[in-house]
Short mmCIF file of C-alpha atoms in Angstrom, two decimals:
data_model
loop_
_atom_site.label_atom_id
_atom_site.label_comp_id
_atom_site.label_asym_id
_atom_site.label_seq_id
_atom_site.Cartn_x
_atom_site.Cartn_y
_atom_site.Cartn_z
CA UNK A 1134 6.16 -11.79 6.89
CA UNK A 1135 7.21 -9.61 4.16
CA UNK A 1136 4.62 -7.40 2.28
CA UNK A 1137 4.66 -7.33 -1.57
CA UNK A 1138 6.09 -4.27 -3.31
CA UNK A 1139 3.07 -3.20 -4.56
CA UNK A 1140 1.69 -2.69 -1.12
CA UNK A 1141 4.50 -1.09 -0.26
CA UNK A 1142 4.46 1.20 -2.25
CA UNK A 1143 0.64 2.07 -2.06
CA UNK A 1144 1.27 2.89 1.53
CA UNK A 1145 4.19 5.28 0.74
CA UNK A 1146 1.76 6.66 -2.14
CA UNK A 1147 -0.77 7.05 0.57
CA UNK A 1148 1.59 8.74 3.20
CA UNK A 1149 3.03 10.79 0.39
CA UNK A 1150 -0.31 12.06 -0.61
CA UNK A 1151 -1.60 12.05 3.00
CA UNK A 1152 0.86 15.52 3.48
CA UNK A 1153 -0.18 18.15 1.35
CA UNK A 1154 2.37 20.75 0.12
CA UNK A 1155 2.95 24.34 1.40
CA UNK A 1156 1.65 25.43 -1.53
CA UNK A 1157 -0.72 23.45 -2.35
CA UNK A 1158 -0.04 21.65 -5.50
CA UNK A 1159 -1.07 18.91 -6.90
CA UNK A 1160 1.00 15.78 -6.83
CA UNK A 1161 0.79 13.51 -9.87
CA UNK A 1162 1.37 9.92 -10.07
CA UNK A 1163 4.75 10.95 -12.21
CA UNK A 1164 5.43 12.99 -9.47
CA UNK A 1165 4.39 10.56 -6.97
CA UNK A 1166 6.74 8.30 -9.31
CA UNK A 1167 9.57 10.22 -9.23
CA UNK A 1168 9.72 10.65 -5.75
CA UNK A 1169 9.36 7.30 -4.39
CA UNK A 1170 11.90 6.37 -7.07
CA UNK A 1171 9.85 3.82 -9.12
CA UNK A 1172 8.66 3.49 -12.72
CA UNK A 1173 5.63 5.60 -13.95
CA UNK A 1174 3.63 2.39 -14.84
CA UNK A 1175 4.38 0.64 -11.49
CA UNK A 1176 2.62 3.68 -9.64
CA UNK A 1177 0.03 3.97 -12.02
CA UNK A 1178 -1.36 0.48 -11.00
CA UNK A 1179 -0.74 0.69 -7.52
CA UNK A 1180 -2.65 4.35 -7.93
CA UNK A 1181 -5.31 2.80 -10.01
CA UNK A 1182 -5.65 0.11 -7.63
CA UNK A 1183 -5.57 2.65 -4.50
CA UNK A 1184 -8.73 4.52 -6.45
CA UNK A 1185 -10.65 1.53 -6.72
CA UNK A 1186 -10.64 1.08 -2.58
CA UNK A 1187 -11.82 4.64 -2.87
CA UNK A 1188 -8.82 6.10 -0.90
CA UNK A 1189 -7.37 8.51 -3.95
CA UNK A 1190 -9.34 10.47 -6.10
CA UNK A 1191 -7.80 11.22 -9.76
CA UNK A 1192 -8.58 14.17 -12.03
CA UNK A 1193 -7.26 14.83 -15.47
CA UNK A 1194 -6.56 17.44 -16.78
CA UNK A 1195 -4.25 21.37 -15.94
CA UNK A 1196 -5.77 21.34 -12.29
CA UNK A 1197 -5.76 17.81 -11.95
CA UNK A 1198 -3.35 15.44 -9.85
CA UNK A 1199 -3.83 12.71 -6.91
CA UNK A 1200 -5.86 13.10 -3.68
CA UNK A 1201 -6.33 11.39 -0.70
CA UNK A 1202 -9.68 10.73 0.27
CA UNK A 1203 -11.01 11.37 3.97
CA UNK A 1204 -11.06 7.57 3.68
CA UNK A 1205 -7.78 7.02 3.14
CA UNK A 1206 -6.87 9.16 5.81
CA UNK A 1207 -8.55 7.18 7.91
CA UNK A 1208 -8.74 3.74 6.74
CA UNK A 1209 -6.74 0.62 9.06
CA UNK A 1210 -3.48 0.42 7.59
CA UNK A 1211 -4.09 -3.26 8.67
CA UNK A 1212 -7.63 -3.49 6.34
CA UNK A 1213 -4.96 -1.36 4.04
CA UNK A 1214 -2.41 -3.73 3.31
CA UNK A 1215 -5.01 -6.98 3.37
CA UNK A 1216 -6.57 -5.03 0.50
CA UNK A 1217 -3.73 -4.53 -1.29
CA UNK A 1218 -1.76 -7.77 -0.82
CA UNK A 1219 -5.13 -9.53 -2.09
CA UNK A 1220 -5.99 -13.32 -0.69
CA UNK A 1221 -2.70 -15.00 -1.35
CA UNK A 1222 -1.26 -17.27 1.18
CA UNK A 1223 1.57 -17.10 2.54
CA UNK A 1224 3.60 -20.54 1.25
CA UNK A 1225 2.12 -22.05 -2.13
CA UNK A 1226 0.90 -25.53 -0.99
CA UNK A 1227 -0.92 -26.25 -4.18
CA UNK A 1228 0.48 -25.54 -7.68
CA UNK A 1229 1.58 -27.59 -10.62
CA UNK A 1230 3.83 -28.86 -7.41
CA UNK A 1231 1.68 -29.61 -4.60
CA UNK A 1232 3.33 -29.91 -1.52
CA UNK A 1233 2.98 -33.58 -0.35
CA UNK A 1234 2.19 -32.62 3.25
CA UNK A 1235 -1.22 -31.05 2.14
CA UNK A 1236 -3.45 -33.44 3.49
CA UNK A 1237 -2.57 -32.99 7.07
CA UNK A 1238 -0.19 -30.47 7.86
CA UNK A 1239 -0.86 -27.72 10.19
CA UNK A 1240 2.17 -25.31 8.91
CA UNK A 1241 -0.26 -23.72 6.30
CA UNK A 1242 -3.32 -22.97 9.47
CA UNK A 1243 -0.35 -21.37 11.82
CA UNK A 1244 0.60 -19.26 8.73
CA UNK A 1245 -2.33 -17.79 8.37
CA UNK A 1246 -2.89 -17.16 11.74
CA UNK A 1247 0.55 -15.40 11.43
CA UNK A 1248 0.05 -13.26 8.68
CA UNK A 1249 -3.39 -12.38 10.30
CA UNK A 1250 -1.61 -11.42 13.36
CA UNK A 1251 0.81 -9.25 11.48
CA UNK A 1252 -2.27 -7.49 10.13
CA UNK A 1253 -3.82 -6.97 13.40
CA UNK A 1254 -1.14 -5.29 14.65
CA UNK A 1255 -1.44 -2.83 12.09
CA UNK A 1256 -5.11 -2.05 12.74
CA UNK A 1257 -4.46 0.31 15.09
CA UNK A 1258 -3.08 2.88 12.32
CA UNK A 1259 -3.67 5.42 9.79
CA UNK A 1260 -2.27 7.05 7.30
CA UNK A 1261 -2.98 9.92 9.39
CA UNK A 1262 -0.95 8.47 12.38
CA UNK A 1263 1.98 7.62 9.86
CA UNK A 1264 2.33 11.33 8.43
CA UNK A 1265 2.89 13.02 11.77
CA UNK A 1266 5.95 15.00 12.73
CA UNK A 1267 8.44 14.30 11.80
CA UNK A 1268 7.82 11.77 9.02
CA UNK A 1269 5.68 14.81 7.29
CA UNK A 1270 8.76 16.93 7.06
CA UNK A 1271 10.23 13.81 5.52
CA UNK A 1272 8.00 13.18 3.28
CA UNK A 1273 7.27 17.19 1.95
CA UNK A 1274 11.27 17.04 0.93
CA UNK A 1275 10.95 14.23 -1.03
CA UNK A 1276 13.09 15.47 -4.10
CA UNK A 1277 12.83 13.58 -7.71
CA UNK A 1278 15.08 10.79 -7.89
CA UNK A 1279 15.76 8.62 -10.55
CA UNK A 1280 13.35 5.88 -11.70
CA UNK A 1281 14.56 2.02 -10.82
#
């Protein structure tokens, strides 16, 4: 199974934001951008989108900037990535093509039992577990690269 980008990238948004800086400054989802080497508007729905499950907080404004929530820090990463990947399946068996199996095949049931066990096995972790030593160092030297 292979996730979308946008969940991807709303779990390295999540890891990113899960290890504060030395200095504590705000990251910003240009920042955020910038260093996960993505366009501006691509983070700003996956952060919009992240905000809505209640796992960032945004502020406007001079002191404003991205935070992770206490329950993003400890949400599944499983429940995580089945929020942000949304309900789609896993093959397209319907469609302007439907697949001519439909009726009675059992690929599309073991599937979903797949993907669902993929999901499980990420239940286990948070983003808390994913920004330990050493992937915090990692992720704190995170320099700007450019957009793709």
């Amino acid at each position: 199974m292979q996730l979308t980008r946008f969940t991807d990238l709303g779990l390295r948004i999540l890891m990113r934001l899960g290890t504060p800086a030395v200095d504590g400054s705000a990251l910003t989802t240009q920042s955020v951008a910038d260093q996960m080497a993505v366009k501006y508007t691509h983070a700003a729905k996956v952060v919009a989108r992240l905000q809505m499950l209640g796992v960032v907080e945004t502020r406007r404004g001079r002191l404003g900037g991205l935070r992770i929530t206490e329950h993003g820090r400890t949400m599944s990463i499983g429940r995580l990535a089945r929020e942000l990947e949304g309900t789609s399946e896993v093959i397209e068996c319907e469609g302007p093509n439907p697949c001519p199996l439909r009726s009675a095949c059992r690929l599309r049931k073991v599937l979903r039992d797949a993907q669902e066990a993929f999901f499980r096995e990420l239940d286990p972790f948070t983003v808390t577990d994913l920004t330990s030593a050493p992937t915090a160092d990692v992720l704190l030297s995170l320099s700007v690269r450019s957009s793709s």
